[in-house]
PDB file of C-alpha atoms in Angstrom:
ATOM      1  CA  UNK V  18      25.459 -25.998  30.110  1.00 42.00           C
ATOM      2  CA  UNK V  19      23.334 -22.940  29.253  1.00 36.00           C
ATOM      3  CA  UNK V  20      24.846 -22.896  25.751  1.00 39.00           C
ATOM      4  CA  UNK V  21      23.990 -26.575  25.337  1.00 36.00           C
ATOM      5  CA  UNK V  22      20.367 -26.020  26.434  1.00 36.00           C
ATOM      6  CA  UNK V  23      20.034 -23.057  24.074  1.00 37.00           C
ATOM      7  CA  UNK V  24      21.540 -25.061  21.211  1.00 38.00           C
ATOM      8  CA  UNK V  25      19.197 -27.985  21.923  1.00 39.00           C
ATOM      9  CA  UNK V  26      16.185 -25.663  22.040  1.00 40.00           C
ATOM     10  CA  UNK V  27      17.106 -24.127  18.687  1.00 39.00           C
ATOM     11  CA  UNK V  28      17.567 -27.561  17.160  1.00 42.00           C
ATOM     12  CA  UNK V  29      14.170 -28.751  18.384  1.00 41.00           C
ATOM     13  CA  UNK V  30      12.489 -25.574  17.126  1.00 41.00           C
ATOM     14  CA  UNK V  31      14.213 -25.846  13.767  1.00 42.00           C
ATOM     15  CA  UNK V  32      13.295 -29.529  13.566  1.00 44.00           C
ATOM     16  CA  UNK V  33       9.592 -28.878  14.041  1.00 44.00           C
ATOM     17  CA  UNK V  34       9.613 -25.896  11.729  1.00 44.00           C
ATOM     18  CA  UNK V  35      11.331 -27.934   9.007  1.00 47.00           C
ATOM     19  CA  UNK V  36       8.767 -30.723   9.456  1.00 81.00           C
ATOM     20  CA  UNK V  37       5.836 -28.404   8.665  1.00 93.00           C
ATOM     21  CA  UNK V  38       5.823 -27.113   5.109  1.00 94.00           C
ATOM     22  CA  UNK V  39       3.441 -25.003   3.055  1.00 95.00           C
ATOM     23  CA  UNK V  40       3.549 -25.013  -0.748  1.00 94.00           C
ATOM     24  CA  UNK V  41       3.638 -23.682  -3.420  1.00 94.00           C
ATOM     25  CA  UNK V  42       6.191 -20.919  -2.766  1.00 91.00           C
ATOM     26  CA  UNK V  43       4.668 -18.486  -5.337  1.00 89.00           C
ATOM     27  CA  UNK V  44       1.614 -16.970  -3.696  1.00 93.00           C
ATOM     28  CA  UNK V  45      -0.393 -15.549  -6.584  1.00 95.00           C
ATOM     29  CA  UNK V  46      -2.203 -17.093  -9.532  1.00 95.00           C
ATOM     30  CA  UNK V  47      -5.024 -15.595 -11.543  1.00 94.00           C
ATOM     31  CA  UNK V  48      -7.076 -18.817 -11.403  1.00 95.00           C
ATOM     32  CA  UNK V  49      -7.990 -20.774  -8.229  1.00 96.00           C
ATOM     33  CA  UNK V  50      -5.299 -23.193  -7.033  1.00 97.00           C
ATOM     34  CA  UNK V  51      -4.412 -25.513  -4.156  1.00 97.00           C
ATOM     35  CA  UNK V  52      -2.129 -24.931  -1.179  1.00 97.00           C
ATOM     36  CA  UNK V  53      -0.731 -28.014   0.541  1.00 97.00           C
ATOM     37  CA  UNK V  54       0.430 -28.190   4.155  1.00 97.00           C
ATOM     38  CA  UNK V  55       2.539 -31.222   5.077  1.00 96.00           C
ATOM     39  CA  UNK V  56       3.738 -32.386   8.480  1.00 95.00           C
ATOM     40  CA  UNK V  57       4.281 -35.559  10.472  1.00 94.00           C
ATOM     41  CA  UNK V  58       1.481 -35.221  13.022  1.00 95.00           C
ATOM     42  CA  UNK V  59      -1.742 -33.296  13.475  1.00 96.00           C
ATOM     43  CA  UNK V  60      -1.909 -29.998  11.619  1.00 97.00           C
ATOM     44  CA  UNK V  61      -4.085 -27.239  13.087  1.00 98.00           C
ATOM     45  CA  UNK V  62      -4.781 -24.363  10.737  1.00 97.00           C
ATOM     46  CA  UNK V  63      -6.859 -21.269   9.924  1.00 98.00           C
ATOM     47  CA  UNK V  64      -7.439 -19.467   6.634  1.00 97.00           C
ATOM     48  CA  UNK V  65      -8.572 -16.018   7.859  1.00 95.00           C
ATOM     49  CA  UNK V  66      -5.306 -14.821   9.392  1.00 94.00           C
ATOM     50  CA  UNK V  67      -6.292 -15.695  12.966  1.00 97.00           C
ATOM     51  CA  UNK V  68      -3.915 -17.665  15.172  1.00 97.00           C
ATOM     52  CA  UNK V  69      -4.768 -21.398  15.155  1.00 97.00           C
ATOM     53  CA  UNK V  70      -5.404 -23.347  18.349  1.00 96.00           C
ATOM     54  CA  UNK V  71      -6.185 -26.994  19.079  1.00 95.00           C
ATOM     55  CA  UNK V  72      -9.837 -26.047  18.533  1.00 96.00           C
ATOM     56  CA  UNK V  73      -9.141 -24.966  14.933  1.00 96.00           C
ATOM     57  CA  UNK V  74      -9.662 -27.079  11.829  1.00 97.00           C
ATOM     58  CA  UNK V  75      -7.207 -29.962  11.724  1.00 96.00           C
ATOM     59  CA  UNK V  76      -5.921 -32.822   9.605  1.00 96.00           C
ATOM     60  CA  UNK V  77      -3.362 -35.578  10.035  1.00 96.00           C
ATOM     61  CA  UNK V  78      -0.089 -35.274   8.077  1.00 96.00           C
ATOM     62  CA  UNK V  79      -1.556 -33.437   5.101  1.00 95.00           C
ATOM     63  CA  UNK V  80      -4.192 -30.817   4.278  1.00 97.00           C
ATOM     64  CA  UNK V  81      -5.115 -29.142   0.991  1.00 97.00           C
ATOM     65  CA  UNK V  82      -6.748 -25.714   0.940  1.00 97.00           C
ATOM     66  CA  UNK V  83      -8.415 -24.209  -2.116  1.00 97.00           C
ATOM     67  CA  UNK V  84      -7.371 -20.630  -2.861  1.00 97.00           C
ATOM     68  CA  UNK V  85     -10.503 -19.324  -4.549  1.00 96.00           C
ATOM     69  CA  UNK V  86     -10.114 -15.935  -2.846  1.00 95.00           C
ATOM     70  CA  UNK V  87      -7.321 -14.188  -0.964  1.00 95.00           C
ATOM     71  CA  UNK V  88      -6.513 -16.172   2.188  1.00 96.00           C
ATOM     72  CA  UNK V  89      -3.968 -15.851   4.969  1.00 96.00           C
ATOM     73  CA  UNK V  90      -3.126 -19.343   6.174  1.00 97.00           C
ATOM     74  CA  UNK V  91      -1.613 -20.029   9.581  1.00 97.00           C
ATOM     75  CA  UNK V  92      -0.756 -23.497  10.886  1.00 97.00           C
ATOM     76  CA  UNK V  93       1.131 -25.410  13.536  1.00 97.00           C
ATOM     77  CA  UNK V  94       1.964 -29.080  14.060  1.00 97.00           C
ATOM     78  CA  UNK V  95       1.505 -31.334  17.078  1.00 96.00           C
ATOM     79  CA  UNK V  96       3.614 -34.507  16.826  1.00 93.00           C
ATOM     80  CA  UNK V  97       2.968 -37.916  18.329  1.00 90.00           C
ATOM     81  CA  UNK V  98       4.644 -36.927  21.618  1.00 91.00           C
ATOM     82  CA  UNK V  99       2.327 -33.928  22.011  1.00 91.00           C
ATOM     83  CA  UNK V 100       4.962 -31.299  21.258  1.00 92.00           C
ATOM     84  CA  UNK V 101       3.878 -28.263  19.248  1.00 94.00           C
ATOM     85  CA  UNK V 102       5.780 -26.514  16.484  1.00 95.00           C
ATOM     86  CA  UNK V 103       5.897 -22.742  15.976  1.00 95.00           C
ATOM     87  CA  UNK V 104       3.058 -21.253  13.914  1.00 96.00           C
ATOM     88  CA  UNK V 105       3.920 -20.705  10.259  1.00 96.00           C
ATOM     89  CA  UNK V 106       1.912 -18.352   8.094  1.00 95.00           C
ATOM     90  CA  UNK V 107       1.621 -17.181   4.508  1.00 96.00           C
ATOM     91  CA  UNK V 108      -0.865 -15.087   2.574  1.00 95.00           C
ATOM     92  CA  UNK V 109      -2.068 -16.415  -0.783  1.00 96.00           C
ATOM     93  CA  UNK V 110      -3.702 -14.375  -3.530  1.00 96.00           C
ATOM     94  CA  UNK V 111      -5.859 -15.094  -6.553  1.00 95.00           C
ATOM     95  CA  UNK V 112      -7.455 -12.929  -9.219  1.00 93.00           C
ATOM     96  CA  UNK V 113      -6.662  -9.235  -9.494  1.00 91.00           C
ATOM     97  CA  UNK V 114      -4.080  -7.585  -7.269  1.00 91.00           C
ATOM     98  CA  UNK V 115      -4.567  -4.202  -5.584  1.00 88.00           C
ATOM     99  CA  UNK V 116      -2.962  -1.278  -7.389  1.00 89.00           C
ATOM    100  CA  UNK V 117      -0.445   0.724  -5.376  1.00 91.00           C
ATOM    101  CA  UNK V 118       0.362   4.383  -6.062  1.00 90.00           C
ATOM    102  CA  UNK V 119       3.971   5.580  -5.793  1.00 95.00           C
ATOM    103  CA  UNK V 120       4.812   9.295  -5.578  1.00 94.00           C
ATOM    104  CA  UNK V 121       8.332  10.705  -5.369  1.00 97.00           C
ATOM    105  CA  UNK V 122       9.651  14.272  -5.143  1.00 96.00           C
ATOM    106  CA  UNK V 123      13.029  14.343  -6.836  1.00 96.00           C
ATOM    107  CA  UNK V 124      15.725  16.976  -6.363  1.00 94.00           C
ATOM    108  CA  UNK V 125      15.588  19.720  -8.995  1.00 89.00           C
ATOM    109  CA  UNK V 126      19.092  18.695 -10.091  1.00 92.00           C
ATOM    110  CA  UNK V 127      17.915  15.311 -11.427  1.00 93.00           C
ATOM    111  CA  UNK V 128      17.937  16.160 -15.116  1.00 88.00           C
ATOM    112  CA  UNK V 129      16.968  12.635 -16.242  1.00 89.00           C
ATOM    113  CA  UNK V 130      13.842  12.374 -14.099  1.00 93.00           C
ATOM    114  CA  UNK V 131      13.176   9.583 -11.620  1.00 96.00           C
ATOM    115  CA  UNK V 132      13.042   5.799 -11.711  1.00 96.00           C
ATOM    116  CA  UNK V 133      11.913   3.338  -9.053  1.00 97.00           C
ATOM    117  CA  UNK V 134      13.038  -0.205  -8.273  1.00 97.00           C
ATOM    118  CA  UNK V 135      10.201  -2.336  -6.878  1.00 96.00           C
ATOM    119  CA  UNK V 136      10.838  -5.448  -4.792  1.00 95.00           C
ATOM    120  CA  UNK V 137       7.462  -7.107  -4.273  1.00 94.00           C
ATOM    121  CA  UNK V 138       6.769  -8.557  -0.820  1.00 93.00           C
ATOM    122  CA  UNK V 139       3.072  -9.474  -0.966  1.00 93.00           C
ATOM    123  CA  UNK V 140       2.396 -11.137  -3.247  1.00 94.00           C
ATOM    124  CA  UNK V 141       5.874 -12.391  -4.114  1.00 91.00           C
ATOM    125  CA  UNK V 142       4.885 -13.341  -7.686  1.00 92.00           C
ATOM    126  CA  UNK V 143       2.393 -12.662 -10.461  1.00 92.00           C
ATOM    127  CA  UNK V 144       0.609 -15.776 -11.760  1.00 93.00           C
ATOM    128  CA  UNK V 145       3.376 -17.951 -10.335  1.00 90.00           C
ATOM    129  CA  UNK V 146       6.298 -15.975 -11.749  1.00 90.00           C
ATOM    130  CA  UNK V 147       8.641 -13.789  -9.729  1.00 85.00           C
ATOM    131  CA  UNK V 148       8.861 -10.259 -11.117  1.00 83.00           C
ATOM    132  CA  UNK V 149      12.463  -9.141 -11.455  1.00 77.00           C
ATOM    133  CA  UNK V 150      13.197  -5.433 -11.756  1.00 83.00           C
ATOM    134  CA  UNK V 151      16.368  -4.530 -13.604  1.00 91.00           C
ATOM    135  CA  UNK V 152      18.251  -1.294 -13.142  1.00 94.00           C
ATOM    136  CA  UNK V 153      17.143   1.490 -13.214  1.00 95.00           C
ATOM    137  CA  UNK V 154      13.642   0.074 -12.738  1.00 94.00           C
ATOM    138  CA  UNK V 155      10.370   1.710 -13.754  1.00 94.00           C
ATOM    139  CA  UNK V 156      10.578   5.145 -15.342  1.00 95.00           C
ATOM    140  CA  UNK V 157       8.229   7.401 -13.387  1.00 95.00           C
ATOM    141  CA  UNK V 158       6.069  10.054 -15.037  1.00 93.00           C
ATOM    142  CA  UNK V 159       5.922  13.742 -14.053  1.00 92.00           C
ATOM    143  CA  UNK V 160       2.923  14.336 -11.778  1.00 89.00           C
ATOM    144  CA  UNK V 161       2.440  17.911 -12.948  1.00 85.00           C
ATOM    145  CA  UNK V 162       3.078  19.115  -9.402  1.00 86.00           C
ATOM    146  CA  UNK V 163       6.372  20.798  -8.583  1.00 88.00           C
ATOM    147  CA  UNK V 164       9.118  18.171  -9.021  1.00 93.00           C
ATOM    148  CA  UNK V 165       6.914  15.197  -8.111  1.00 94.00           C
ATOM    149  CA  UNK V 166       6.845  11.974 -10.164  1.00 95.00           C
ATOM    150  CA  UNK V 167       4.340   9.144 -10.026  1.00 94.00           C
ATOM    151  CA  UNK V 168       3.686   5.586 -11.159  1.00 94.00           C
ATOM    152  CA  UNK V 169       1.436   2.678 -10.224  1.00 92.00           C
ATOM    153  CA  UNK V 170       2.184  -0.999  -9.728  1.00 93.00           C
ATOM    154  CA  UNK V 171       0.109  -3.997  -8.662  1.00 92.00           C
ATOM    155  CA  UNK V 172       0.981  -5.280  -5.181  1.00 93.00           C
ATOM    156  CA  UNK V 173      -0.216  -5.169  -1.573  1.00 92.00           C
ATOM    157  CA  UNK V 174       3.197  -4.393  -0.082  1.00 94.00           C
ATOM    158  CA  UNK V 175       6.693  -3.922  -1.433  1.00 95.00           C
ATOM    159  CA  UNK V 176      10.099  -2.394  -0.813  1.00 96.00           C
ATOM    160  CA  UNK V 177      11.017   0.398  -3.214  1.00 97.00           C
ATOM    161  CA  UNK V 178      13.997   2.657  -3.853  1.00 97.00           C
ATOM    162  CA  UNK V 179      14.246   5.654  -6.121  1.00 98.00           C
ATOM    163  CA  UNK V 180      17.128   6.648  -8.382  1.00 97.00           C
ATOM    164  CA  UNK V 181      18.059   9.208 -11.029  1.00 96.00           C
ATOM    165  CA  UNK V 182      17.712   6.835 -14.005  1.00 95.00           C
ATOM    166  CA  UNK V 183      21.393   6.346 -14.817  1.00 94.00           C
ATOM    167  CA  UNK V 184      22.378   3.583 -17.215  1.00 91.00           C
ATOM    168  CA  UNK V 185      24.352   1.652 -14.603  1.00 93.00           C
ATOM    169  CA  UNK V 186      23.965   1.332 -10.861  1.00 94.00           C
ATOM    170  CA  UNK V 187      27.603   1.348  -9.796  1.00 93.00           C
ATOM    171  CA  UNK V 188      28.854   4.556 -11.379  1.00 94.00           C
ATOM    172  CA  UNK V 189      29.687   7.869  -9.685  1.00 95.00           C
ATOM    173  CA  UNK V 190      26.730   9.686 -11.271  1.00 94.00           C
ATOM    174  CA  UNK V 191      24.167   7.342  -9.733  1.00 96.00           C
ATOM    175  CA  UNK V 192      22.047   8.648  -6.855  1.00 96.00           C
ATOM    176  CA  UNK V 193      19.703   6.256  -5.081  1.00 96.00           C
ATOM    177  CA  UNK V 194      17.652   6.132  -1.911  1.00 97.00           C
ATOM    178  CA  UNK V 195      17.663   3.278   0.576  1.00 95.00           C
ATOM    179  CA  UNK V 196      14.922   0.643   0.490  1.00 95.00           C
ATOM    180  CA  UNK V 197      11.566   2.038   1.630  1.00 95.00           C
ATOM    181  CA  UNK V 198       8.736  -0.286   2.734  1.00 96.00           C
ATOM    182  CA  UNK V 199       5.294   0.682   1.439  1.00 93.00           C
ATOM    183  CA  UNK V 200       1.701  -0.475   1.196  1.00 91.00           C
ATOM    184  CA  UNK V 201      -1.040   0.903  -1.048  1.00 88.00           C
ATOM    185  CA  UNK V 202       0.309   4.462  -1.299  1.00 89.00           C
ATOM    186  CA  UNK V 203       3.669   6.144  -0.739  1.00 92.00           C
ATOM    187  CA  UNK V 204       4.600   9.826  -0.820  1.00 92.00           C
ATOM    188  CA  UNK V 205       8.364  10.161  -0.564  1.00 95.00           C
ATOM    189  CA  UNK V 206      10.385  13.372  -0.650  1.00 95.00           C
ATOM    190  CA  UNK V 207      14.098  12.881  -1.391  1.00 96.00           C
ATOM    191  CA  UNK V 208      14.928  15.547   1.204  1.00 94.00           C
ATOM    192  CA  UNK V 209      12.275  14.936   3.877  1.00 92.00           C
ATOM    193  CA  UNK V 210      11.597  11.223   3.480  1.00 94.00           C
ATOM    194  CA  UNK V 211       8.098   9.775   3.866  1.00 92.00           C
ATOM    195  CA  UNK V 212       5.448  12.494   4.159  1.00 88.00           C
ATOM    196  CA  UNK V 213       1.824  12.214   5.258  1.00 80.00           C
ATOM    197  CA  UNK V 214       0.529  15.584   4.005  1.00 77.00           C
ATOM    198  CA  UNK V 215       1.262  15.663   0.259  1.00 81.00           C
ATOM    199  CA  UNK V 216       0.650  18.858  -1.730  1.00 81.00           C
ATOM    200  CA  UNK V 217      -2.872  19.304  -3.038  1.00 75.00           C
ATOM    201  CA  UNK V 218      -1.708  19.666  -6.658  1.00 77.00           C
ATOM    202  CA  UNK V 219      -1.032  15.908  -6.721  1.00 78.00           C
ATOM    203  CA  UNK V 220      -4.767  15.240  -6.693  1.00 70.00           C
ATOM    204  CA  UNK V 221      -5.760  17.212  -9.781  1.00 62.00           C
ATOM    205  CA  UNK V 222      -6.890  15.139 -12.750  1.00 53.00           C
ATOM    206  CA  UNK V 223      -5.093  15.731 -16.034  1.00 49.00           C
ATOM    207  CA  UNK V 224      -7.492  18.344 -17.456  1.00 49.00           C
ATOM    208  CA  UNK V 225      -7.781  20.421 -14.273  1.00 52.00           C
ATOM    209  CA  UNK V 226      -5.788  23.395 -13.071  1.00 53.00           C
ATOM    210  CA  UNK V 227      -5.923  25.457  -9.926  1.00 55.00           C
ATOM    211  CA  UNK V 228      -7.330  28.938 -10.422  1.00 55.00           C
ATOM    212  CA  UNK V 229      -4.714  31.641  -9.976  1.00 53.00           C
ATOM    213  CA  UNK V 230      -7.299  34.393  -9.421  1.00 52.00           C
ATOM    214  CA  UNK V 231      -6.272  35.803  -6.042  1.00 47.00           C
ATOM    215  CA  UNK V 232      -8.916  38.566  -5.982  1.00 46.00           C
ATOM    216  CA  UNK V 233     -11.751  36.297  -4.826  1.00 52.00           C
ATOM    217  CA  UNK V 234     -11.748  35.259  -1.177  1.00 63.00           C
ATOM    218  CA  UNK V 235     -12.656  31.624  -0.578  1.00 78.00           C
ATOM    219  CA  UNK V 236     -12.587  30.310   2.950  1.00 81.00           C
ATOM    220  CA  UNK V 237     -13.708  27.112   4.632  1.00 86.00           C
ATOM    221  CA  UNK V 238     -14.575  27.083   8.321  1.00 89.00           C
ATOM    222  CA  UNK V 239     -14.533  25.872  10.983  1.00 90.00           C
ATOM    223  CA  UNK V 240     -11.253  24.093  10.352  1.00 88.00           C
ATOM    224  CA  UNK V 241     -10.823  21.557  11.950  1.00 90.00           C
ATOM    225  CA  UNK V 242     -14.502  20.705  11.593  1.00 92.00           C
ATOM    226  CA  UNK V 243     -16.802  18.109  13.197  1.00 92.00           C
ATOM    227  CA  UNK V 244     -20.167  18.196  11.422  1.00 93.00           C
ATOM    228  CA  UNK V 245     -20.816  20.969   8.872  1.00 94.00           C
ATOM    229  CA  UNK V 246     -18.121  22.501   6.681  1.00 93.00           C
ATOM    230  CA  UNK V 247     -19.028  26.046   5.624  1.00 92.00           C
ATOM    231  CA  UNK V 248     -17.740  27.756   2.469  1.00 90.00           C
ATOM    232  CA  UNK V 249     -17.454  31.547   2.467  1.00 87.00           C
ATOM    233  CA  UNK V 250     -17.310  32.823  -1.123  1.00 84.00           C
ATOM    234  CA  UNK V 251     -19.103  35.085  -3.596  1.00 79.00           C
ATOM    235  CA  UNK V 252     -17.978  32.977  -6.522  1.00 81.00           C
ATOM    236  CA  UNK V 253     -20.518  30.865  -8.419  1.00 84.00           C
ATOM    237  CA  UNK V 254     -19.433  27.247  -8.172  1.00 88.00           C
ATOM    238  CA  UNK V 255     -21.408  24.424  -9.770  1.00 89.00           C
ATOM    239  CA  UNK V 256     -20.195  21.347  -7.922  1.00 91.00           C
ATOM    240  CA  UNK V 257     -17.882  20.095  -5.238  1.00 92.00           C
ATOM    241  CA  UNK V 258     -15.869  16.971  -4.470  1.00 90.00           C
ATOM    242  CA  UNK V 259     -14.253  15.860  -1.250  1.00 91.00           C
ATOM    243  CA  UNK V 260     -11.238  13.596  -1.651  1.00 87.00           C
ATOM    244  CA  UNK V 261      -8.974  11.898   0.864  1.00 83.00           C
ATOM    245  CA  UNK V 262      -5.178  12.252   0.833  1.00 77.00           C
ATOM    246  CA  UNK V 263      -4.949   9.343  -1.634  1.00 73.00           C
ATOM    247  CA  UNK V 264      -7.101  11.201  -4.169  1.00 76.00           C
ATOM    248  CA  UNK V 265     -10.109   8.908  -3.678  1.00 80.00           C
ATOM    249  CA  UNK V 266     -13.444  10.719  -4.095  1.00 85.00           C
ATOM    250  CA  UNK V 267     -15.478  10.453  -0.877  1.00 90.00           C
ATOM    251  CA  UNK V 268     -18.329  12.889  -1.596  1.00 92.00           C
ATOM    252  CA  UNK V 269     -19.552  14.589  -4.777  1.00 91.00           C
ATOM    253  CA  UNK V 270     -22.601  16.809  -5.266  1.00 92.00           C
ATOM    254  CA  UNK V 271     -23.901  20.151  -6.456  1.00 92.00           C
ATOM    255  CA  UNK V 272     -22.198  23.059  -4.725  1.00 92.00           C
ATOM    256  CA  UNK V 273     -23.648  24.333  -1.475  1.00 91.00           C
ATOM    257  CA  UNK V 274     -22.208  26.648   1.127  1.00 92.00           C
ATOM    258  CA  UNK V 275     -22.829  24.197   3.968  1.00 94.00           C
ATOM    259  CA  UNK V 276     -21.625  20.628   3.495  1.00 94.00           C
ATOM    260  CA  UNK V 277     -22.433  17.840   5.935  1.00 94.00           C
ATOM    261  CA  UNK V 278     -19.238  15.889   6.664  1.00 93.00           C
ATOM    262  CA  UNK V 279     -20.099  14.189   9.976  1.00 92.00           C
ATOM    263  CA  UNK V 280     -19.924  10.774   8.291  1.00 93.00           C
ATOM    264  CA  UNK V 281     -16.224  11.180   7.447  1.00 93.00           C
ATOM    265  CA  UNK V 282     -13.623   9.571   9.659  1.00 92.00           C
ATOM    266  CA  UNK V 283     -11.047  11.824  11.291  1.00 90.00           C
ATOM    267  CA  UNK V 284      -8.217  12.925   9.022  1.00 88.00           C
ATOM    268  CA  UNK V 285      -7.075  15.297   6.283  1.00 86.00           C
ATOM    269  CA  UNK V 286      -9.269  15.978   3.239  1.00 88.00           C
ATOM    270  CA  UNK V 287      -9.406  18.222   0.183  1.00 88.00           C
ATOM    271  CA  UNK V 288     -12.452  20.181  -0.969  1.00 89.00           C
ATOM    272  CA  UNK V 289     -12.460  20.590  -4.761  1.00 88.00           C
ATOM    273  CA  UNK V 290     -14.736  23.368  -6.102  1.00 87.00           C
ATOM    274  CA  UNK V 291     -15.547  23.778  -9.812  1.00 85.00           C
ATOM    275  CA  UNK V 292     -17.274  26.625 -11.615  1.00 81.00           C
ATOM    276  CA  UNK V 293     -19.045  26.709 -15.000  1.00 78.00           C
ATOM    277  CA  UNK V 294     -15.774  27.463 -16.823  1.00 74.00           C
ATOM    278  CA  UNK V 295     -14.122  24.398 -15.406  1.00 71.00           C
ATOM    279  CA  UNK V 296     -11.835  26.430 -13.163  1.00 71.00           C
ATOM    280  CA  UNK V 297     -10.896  24.662  -9.996  1.00 74.00           C
ATOM    281  CA  UNK V 298     -10.207  25.729  -6.437  1.00 80.00           C
ATOM    282  CA  UNK V 299      -8.667  23.200  -4.046  1.00 80.00           C
ATOM    283  CA  UNK V 300      -8.881  23.733  -0.276  1.00 84.00           C
ATOM    284  CA  UNK V 301      -7.622  21.551   2.530  1.00 85.00           C
ATOM    285  CA  UNK V 302      -9.548  20.871   5.730  1.00 88.00           C
ATOM    286  CA  UNK V 303      -9.289  18.595   8.753  1.00 90.00           C
ATOM    287  CA  UNK V 304     -12.125  16.408  10.020  1.00 91.00           C
ATOM    288  CA  UNK V 305     -11.974  16.107  13.806  1.00 90.00           C
TER     289      UNK V 305
END
């Protein structure tokens, strides 16, 4: 009897779910487009990602929504008997797509470098077309930092896996990671997995190098710091930058030995100091 009730419940749920559809399946186009929701009953929906209720916008049997900006649509159906379907949801994109940064530290034994296979999740297409990645995927470029490699791709979320760029996937020489979910930025070490404190050398721009002069003491304190970061040095620096762990510049100004950082949110940051010769010193600090 319990099995029958469970089976009946699943059938009813599947029935309602199948009766409420959202199209098209591709969820990105560069130009504005229409999304259509169909169902036999009253459709309640939202376009801002919030959960719809019977107080939400509604239409009978059919509703069309213009995608003129990124929208997350959620909807459910109430049929003529007053029964409600499960909520279905889908995010739709238009225009440019956020750029994601992928970093990977390969084993030193990988003589052919590193490649990455990218399985896009959101969006699931580019201008209506699914993007297929064929083995070995995207060839990553050396990051100029130890054995790290990097590349960028346009998506909001994806599953990725790294490999050693062999010609074929199913051969003994192939080494590959498992699928790794990611959002806007991923730092992945083949040995340690996902890391949250990447090395500072990943954030140097192409024409910069860290000074190897060990005779000059440079210290930042207090660390962790709440309000004012102090720099103890006799070296003549011209300017400073503060970047987050993704390399995004948060603050930039002429060098001073006391830097107000109270406006920063809590987290890890890098202080980049430059002198008149273009030499660079990179120091890490923590904002409480």
